[in-house]
Each structure stands twice: as structure tokens, then as C-alpha cells.
PDB file of C-alpha atoms in Angstrom:
ATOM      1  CA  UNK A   1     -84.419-174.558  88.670  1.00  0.00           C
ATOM      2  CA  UNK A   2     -88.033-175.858  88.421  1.00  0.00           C
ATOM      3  CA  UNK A   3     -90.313-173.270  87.542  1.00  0.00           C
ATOM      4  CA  UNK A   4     -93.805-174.552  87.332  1.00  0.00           C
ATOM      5  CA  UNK A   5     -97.234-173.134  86.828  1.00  0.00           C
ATOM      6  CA  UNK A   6     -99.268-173.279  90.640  1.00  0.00           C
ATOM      7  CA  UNK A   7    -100.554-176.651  90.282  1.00  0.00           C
ATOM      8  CA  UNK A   8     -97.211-178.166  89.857  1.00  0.00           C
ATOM      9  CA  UNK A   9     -96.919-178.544  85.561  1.00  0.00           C
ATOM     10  CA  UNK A  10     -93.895-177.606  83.801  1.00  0.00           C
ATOM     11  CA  UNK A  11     -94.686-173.567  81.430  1.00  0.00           C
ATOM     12  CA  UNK A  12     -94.855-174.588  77.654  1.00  0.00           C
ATOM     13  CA  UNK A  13     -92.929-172.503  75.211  1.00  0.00           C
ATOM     14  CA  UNK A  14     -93.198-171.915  71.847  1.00  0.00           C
ATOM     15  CA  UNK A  15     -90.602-170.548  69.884  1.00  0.00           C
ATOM     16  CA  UNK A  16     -90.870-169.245  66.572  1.00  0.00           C
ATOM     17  CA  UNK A  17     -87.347-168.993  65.159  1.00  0.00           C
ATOM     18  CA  UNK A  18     -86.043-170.087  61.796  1.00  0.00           C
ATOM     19  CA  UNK A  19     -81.928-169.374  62.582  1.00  0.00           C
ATOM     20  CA  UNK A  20     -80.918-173.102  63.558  1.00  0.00           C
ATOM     21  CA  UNK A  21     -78.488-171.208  65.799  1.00  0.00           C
ATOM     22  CA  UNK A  22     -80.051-168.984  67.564  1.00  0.00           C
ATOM     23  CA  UNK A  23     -82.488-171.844  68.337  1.00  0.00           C
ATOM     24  CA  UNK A  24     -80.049-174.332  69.705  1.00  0.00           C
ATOM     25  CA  UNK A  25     -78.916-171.245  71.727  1.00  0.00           C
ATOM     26  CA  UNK A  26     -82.115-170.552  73.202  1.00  0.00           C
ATOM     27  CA  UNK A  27     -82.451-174.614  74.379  1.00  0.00           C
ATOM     28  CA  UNK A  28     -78.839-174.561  75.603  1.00  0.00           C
ATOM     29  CA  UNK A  29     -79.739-171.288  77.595  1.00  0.00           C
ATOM     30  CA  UNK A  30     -83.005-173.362  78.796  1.00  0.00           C
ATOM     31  CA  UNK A  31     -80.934-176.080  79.684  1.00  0.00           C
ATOM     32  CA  UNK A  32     -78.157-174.037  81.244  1.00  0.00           C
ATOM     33  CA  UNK A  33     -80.278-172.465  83.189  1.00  0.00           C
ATOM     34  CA  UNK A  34     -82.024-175.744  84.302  1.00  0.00           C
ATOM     35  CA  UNK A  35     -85.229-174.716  83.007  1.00  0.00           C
ATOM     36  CA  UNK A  36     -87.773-177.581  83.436  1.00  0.00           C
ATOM     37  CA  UNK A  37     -90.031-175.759  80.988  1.00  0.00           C
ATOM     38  CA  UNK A  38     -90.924-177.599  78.109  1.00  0.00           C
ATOM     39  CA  UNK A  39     -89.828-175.652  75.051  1.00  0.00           C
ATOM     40  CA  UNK A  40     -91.379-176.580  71.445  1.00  0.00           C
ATOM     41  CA  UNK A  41     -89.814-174.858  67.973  1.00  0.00           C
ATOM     42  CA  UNK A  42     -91.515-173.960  64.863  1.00  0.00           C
ATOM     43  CA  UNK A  43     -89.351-172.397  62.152  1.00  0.00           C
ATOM     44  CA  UNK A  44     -91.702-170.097  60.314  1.00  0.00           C
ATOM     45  CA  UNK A  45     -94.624-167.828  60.519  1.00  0.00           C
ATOM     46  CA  UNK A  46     -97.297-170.269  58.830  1.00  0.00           C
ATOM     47  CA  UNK A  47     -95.973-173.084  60.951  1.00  0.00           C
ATOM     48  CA  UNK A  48     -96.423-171.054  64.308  1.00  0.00           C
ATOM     49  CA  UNK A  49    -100.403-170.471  63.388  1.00  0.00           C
ATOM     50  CA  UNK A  50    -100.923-173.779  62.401  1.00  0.00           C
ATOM     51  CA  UNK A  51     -99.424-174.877  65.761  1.00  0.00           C
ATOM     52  CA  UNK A  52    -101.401-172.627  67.860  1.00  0.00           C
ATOM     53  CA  UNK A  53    -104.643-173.293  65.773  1.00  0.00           C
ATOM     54  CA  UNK A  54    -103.813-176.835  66.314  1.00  0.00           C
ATOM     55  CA  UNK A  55    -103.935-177.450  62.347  1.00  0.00           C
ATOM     56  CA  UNK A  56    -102.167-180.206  60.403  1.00  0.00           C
ATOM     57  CA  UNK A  57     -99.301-182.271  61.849  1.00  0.00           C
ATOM     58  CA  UNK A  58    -100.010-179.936  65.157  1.00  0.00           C
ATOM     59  CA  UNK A  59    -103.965-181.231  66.009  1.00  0.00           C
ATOM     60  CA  UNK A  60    -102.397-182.607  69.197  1.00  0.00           C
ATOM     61  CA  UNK A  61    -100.408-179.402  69.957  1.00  0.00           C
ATOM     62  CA  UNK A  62    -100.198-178.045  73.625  1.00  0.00           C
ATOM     63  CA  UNK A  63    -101.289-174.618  74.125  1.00  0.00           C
ATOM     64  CA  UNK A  64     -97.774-172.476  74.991  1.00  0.00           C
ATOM     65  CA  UNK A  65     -98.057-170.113  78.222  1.00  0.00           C
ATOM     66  CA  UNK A  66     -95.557-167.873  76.230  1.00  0.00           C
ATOM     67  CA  UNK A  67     -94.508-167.577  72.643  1.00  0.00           C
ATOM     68  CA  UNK A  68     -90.883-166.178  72.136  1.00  0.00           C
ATOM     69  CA  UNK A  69     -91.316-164.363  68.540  1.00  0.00           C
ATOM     70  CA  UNK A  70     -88.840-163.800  65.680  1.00  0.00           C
ATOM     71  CA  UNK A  71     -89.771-161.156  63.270  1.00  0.00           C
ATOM     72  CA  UNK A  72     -88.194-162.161  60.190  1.00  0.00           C
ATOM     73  CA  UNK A  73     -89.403-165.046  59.384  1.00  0.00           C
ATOM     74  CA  UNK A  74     -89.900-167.151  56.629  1.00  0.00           C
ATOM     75  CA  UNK A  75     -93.434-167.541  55.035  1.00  0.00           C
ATOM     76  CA  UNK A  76     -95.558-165.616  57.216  1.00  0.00           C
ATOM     77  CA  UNK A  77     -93.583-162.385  58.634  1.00  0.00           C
ATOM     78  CA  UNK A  78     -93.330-162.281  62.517  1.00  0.00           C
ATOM     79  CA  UNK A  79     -95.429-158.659  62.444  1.00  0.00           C
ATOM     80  CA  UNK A  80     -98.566-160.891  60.808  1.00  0.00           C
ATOM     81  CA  UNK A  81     -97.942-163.836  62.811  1.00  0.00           C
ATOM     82  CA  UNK A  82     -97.947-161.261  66.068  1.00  0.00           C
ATOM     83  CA  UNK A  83    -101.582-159.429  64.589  1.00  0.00           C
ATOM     84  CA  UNK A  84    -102.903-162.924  63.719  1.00  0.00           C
ATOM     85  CA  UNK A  85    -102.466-164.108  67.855  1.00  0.00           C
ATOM     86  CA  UNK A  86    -103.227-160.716  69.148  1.00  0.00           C
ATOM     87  CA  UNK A  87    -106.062-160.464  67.355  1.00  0.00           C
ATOM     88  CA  UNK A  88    -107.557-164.205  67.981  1.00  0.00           C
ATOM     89  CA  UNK A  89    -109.801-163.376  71.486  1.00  0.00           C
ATOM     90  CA  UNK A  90    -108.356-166.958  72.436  1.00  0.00           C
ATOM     91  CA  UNK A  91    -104.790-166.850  71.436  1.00  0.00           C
ATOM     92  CA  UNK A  92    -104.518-163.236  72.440  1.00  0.00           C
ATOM     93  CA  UNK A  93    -104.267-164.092  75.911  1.00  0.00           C
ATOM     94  CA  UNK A  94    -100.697-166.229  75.287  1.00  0.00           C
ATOM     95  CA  UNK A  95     -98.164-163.458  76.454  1.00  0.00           C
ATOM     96  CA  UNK A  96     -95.672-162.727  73.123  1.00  0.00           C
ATOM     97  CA  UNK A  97     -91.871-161.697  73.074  1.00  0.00           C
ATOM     98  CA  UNK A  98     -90.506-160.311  70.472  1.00  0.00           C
ATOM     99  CA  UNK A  99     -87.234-162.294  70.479  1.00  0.00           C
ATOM    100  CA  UNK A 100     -85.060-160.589  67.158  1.00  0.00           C
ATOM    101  CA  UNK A 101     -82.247-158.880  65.915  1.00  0.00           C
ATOM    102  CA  UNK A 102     -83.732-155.809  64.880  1.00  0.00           C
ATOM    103  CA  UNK A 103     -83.461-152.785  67.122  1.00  0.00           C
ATOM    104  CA  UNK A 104     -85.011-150.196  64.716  1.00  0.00           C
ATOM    105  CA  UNK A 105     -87.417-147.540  66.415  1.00  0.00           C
ATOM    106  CA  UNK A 106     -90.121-149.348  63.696  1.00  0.00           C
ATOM    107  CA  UNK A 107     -90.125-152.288  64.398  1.00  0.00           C
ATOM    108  CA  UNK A 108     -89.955-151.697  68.214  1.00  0.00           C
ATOM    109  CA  UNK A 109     -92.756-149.538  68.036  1.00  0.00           C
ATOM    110  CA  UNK A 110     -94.730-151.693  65.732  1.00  0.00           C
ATOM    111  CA  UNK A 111     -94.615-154.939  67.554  1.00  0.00           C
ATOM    112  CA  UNK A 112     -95.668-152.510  70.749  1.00  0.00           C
ATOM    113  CA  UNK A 113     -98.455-151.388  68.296  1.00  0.00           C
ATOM    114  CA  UNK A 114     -99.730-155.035  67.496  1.00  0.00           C
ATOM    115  CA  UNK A 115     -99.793-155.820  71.451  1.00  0.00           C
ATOM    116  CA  UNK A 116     -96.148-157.908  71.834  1.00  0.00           C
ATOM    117  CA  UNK A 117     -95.978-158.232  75.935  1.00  0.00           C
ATOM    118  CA  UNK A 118     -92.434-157.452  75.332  1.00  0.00           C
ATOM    119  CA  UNK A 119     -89.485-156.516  73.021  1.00  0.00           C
ATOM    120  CA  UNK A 120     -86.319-157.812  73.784  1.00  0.00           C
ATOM    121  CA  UNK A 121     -83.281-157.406  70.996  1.00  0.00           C
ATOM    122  CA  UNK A 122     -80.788-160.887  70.502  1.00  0.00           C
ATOM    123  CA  UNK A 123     -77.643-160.283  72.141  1.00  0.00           C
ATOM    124  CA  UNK A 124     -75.113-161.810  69.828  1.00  0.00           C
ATOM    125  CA  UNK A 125     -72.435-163.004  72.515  1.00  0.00           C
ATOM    126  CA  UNK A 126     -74.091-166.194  73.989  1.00  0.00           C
ATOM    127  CA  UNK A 127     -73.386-165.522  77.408  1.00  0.00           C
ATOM    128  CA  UNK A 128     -75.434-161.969  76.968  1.00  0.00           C
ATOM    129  CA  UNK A 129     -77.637-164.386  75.298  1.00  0.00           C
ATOM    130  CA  UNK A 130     -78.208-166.714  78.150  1.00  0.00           C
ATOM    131  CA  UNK A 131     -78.655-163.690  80.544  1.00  0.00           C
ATOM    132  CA  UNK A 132     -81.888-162.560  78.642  1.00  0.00           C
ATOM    133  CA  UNK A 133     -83.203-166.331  78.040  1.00  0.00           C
ATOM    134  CA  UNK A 134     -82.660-166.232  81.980  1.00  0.00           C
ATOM    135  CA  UNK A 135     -84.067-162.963  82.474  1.00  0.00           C
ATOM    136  CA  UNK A 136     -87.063-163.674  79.915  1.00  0.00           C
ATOM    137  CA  UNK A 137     -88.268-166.697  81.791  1.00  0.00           C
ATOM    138  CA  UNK A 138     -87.683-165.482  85.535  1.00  0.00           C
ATOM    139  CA  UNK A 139     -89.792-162.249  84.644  1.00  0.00           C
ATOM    140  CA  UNK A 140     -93.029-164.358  82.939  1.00  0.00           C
ATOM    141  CA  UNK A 141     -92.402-167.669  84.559  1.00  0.00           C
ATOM    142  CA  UNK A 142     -91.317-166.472  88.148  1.00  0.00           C
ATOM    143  CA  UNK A 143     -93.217-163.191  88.565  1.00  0.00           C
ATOM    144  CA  UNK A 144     -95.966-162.659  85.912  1.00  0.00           C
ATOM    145  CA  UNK A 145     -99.145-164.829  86.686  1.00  0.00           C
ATOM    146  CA  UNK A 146    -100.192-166.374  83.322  1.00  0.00           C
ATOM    147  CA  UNK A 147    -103.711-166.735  82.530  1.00  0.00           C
ATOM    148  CA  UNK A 148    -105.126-170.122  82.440  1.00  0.00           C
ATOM    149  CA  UNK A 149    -105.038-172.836  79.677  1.00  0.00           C
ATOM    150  CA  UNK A 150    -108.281-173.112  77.539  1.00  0.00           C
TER     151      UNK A 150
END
């Protein structure tokens, strides 16, 4: 599959997730799934804003279309990392899952509180897991229209 934005270049992903597995399962389900997406990983909250403030080792970063979001993160917590983009009248526009574990009625509520696009709870079994990867990037690659690039 070779989902592009309309003028033909591949959607850039970030992912914020500091569980080395969960991450090479989310580029196995990419790859699986023949995504031609380009998908970048940062493993903690601090990292992520850097990135997407193009600070540091990231000055040359590419602006994701979407952000897939852990909340427990090391450093900076997913919840601030979530305020600190939504908040940001530039970054706020990048569409944000909430990609995590946690299925408590708090945190569900609060990432829907801070403006997350989406919640979506980590299916352990990696099949499941590849299902919502799958699902994830046919419903905001496929059918959403993503704002521009600055």
C-alpha cells in the first residue's frame, strides 16, 4: 500500500514511544502493512519537543503529519508533551494519537481534555496490534485530509 499525501509525498510519522518493543512492533505493523509512510521514533517526552521545535540534533527535522503519543514517558510525561503541541498555534495543527496502555476513564478523558485527535489503547497480542497500526493509518492517512506543512 502507498498512501501518500495529494501531491504524491510519502505522510511523516512521529512516534513517541520509549518501550523498544512496542516500537519495533509499530514499524513491523508499518511494514506489514506496506506502509510507504516514513515513520521517525523519539523515546521520550523532552526528545519529542525538541524534534518538533526542530532543537538540537533535530534542526533538520521534518515536520510529522501525525504524532502517535505514549503517555508514560520518560522525562517529559506524554499529558505535558500533548498540552505543549496542542497548545503551540503551529504544532497544534499536527493531528495526535494517544497510542498507550492505559485505559483508565482519567487518562482517557484527560488526553480528550488536552485536544488528543484520538485515543486508542495498545492491544497486547501483535496481531490485534497490527489491526489498530492498520486501522490508525487508513483512518488519518486514507480518509482524514491533513492540513498542510508549514
Amino acid at each position: 500500500m502507498s498512501v501518500t499525501r495529494e501531491n504524491g509525498t510519502p505522510i511523516e510519522v512521529l512516534l513517541v514511544e520509549d518501550d523498544p518493543g512496542d516500537v519495533l512492533m509499530t514499524q513491523e505493523a508499518f511494514e506489514e502493512h506496506k506502509v510507504r509512510n516514513r515513520l521517525t521514533v523519539v523515546s521520550d517526552g523532552a526528545e519529542a519537543l525538541a524534534y518538533l521545535r526542530k532543537e538540537g540534533q533535530f534542526t533538520n527535522a521534518v515536520r510529522p503529519d501525525l504524532i502517535l503519543l505514549d503517555l508514560n514517558l520518560p522525562k517529559r510525561d506524554g499529558r505535558e508533551v500533548l498540552e505543549e503541541i496542542k497548545k503551540d498555534g503551529d504544532l497544534g495543527r499536527i493531528p495526535v494519537v494517544v497510542l498507550t496502555t492505559s485505559s483508565a476513564d482519567e487518562d482517557i478523558l484527560r488526553s480528550y481534555q488536552l485536544h488528543a485527535n484520538a485515543y486508542v489503547t495498545k492491544p497486547v497480542d501483535f496481531e490485534r496490534f497490527i489491526a489498530v497500526i492498520r486501522q490508525i493509518d487508513e483512518f488519518f492517512v486514507s480518509v482524514v485530509k491533513l492540513p498542510p506543512r508549514a
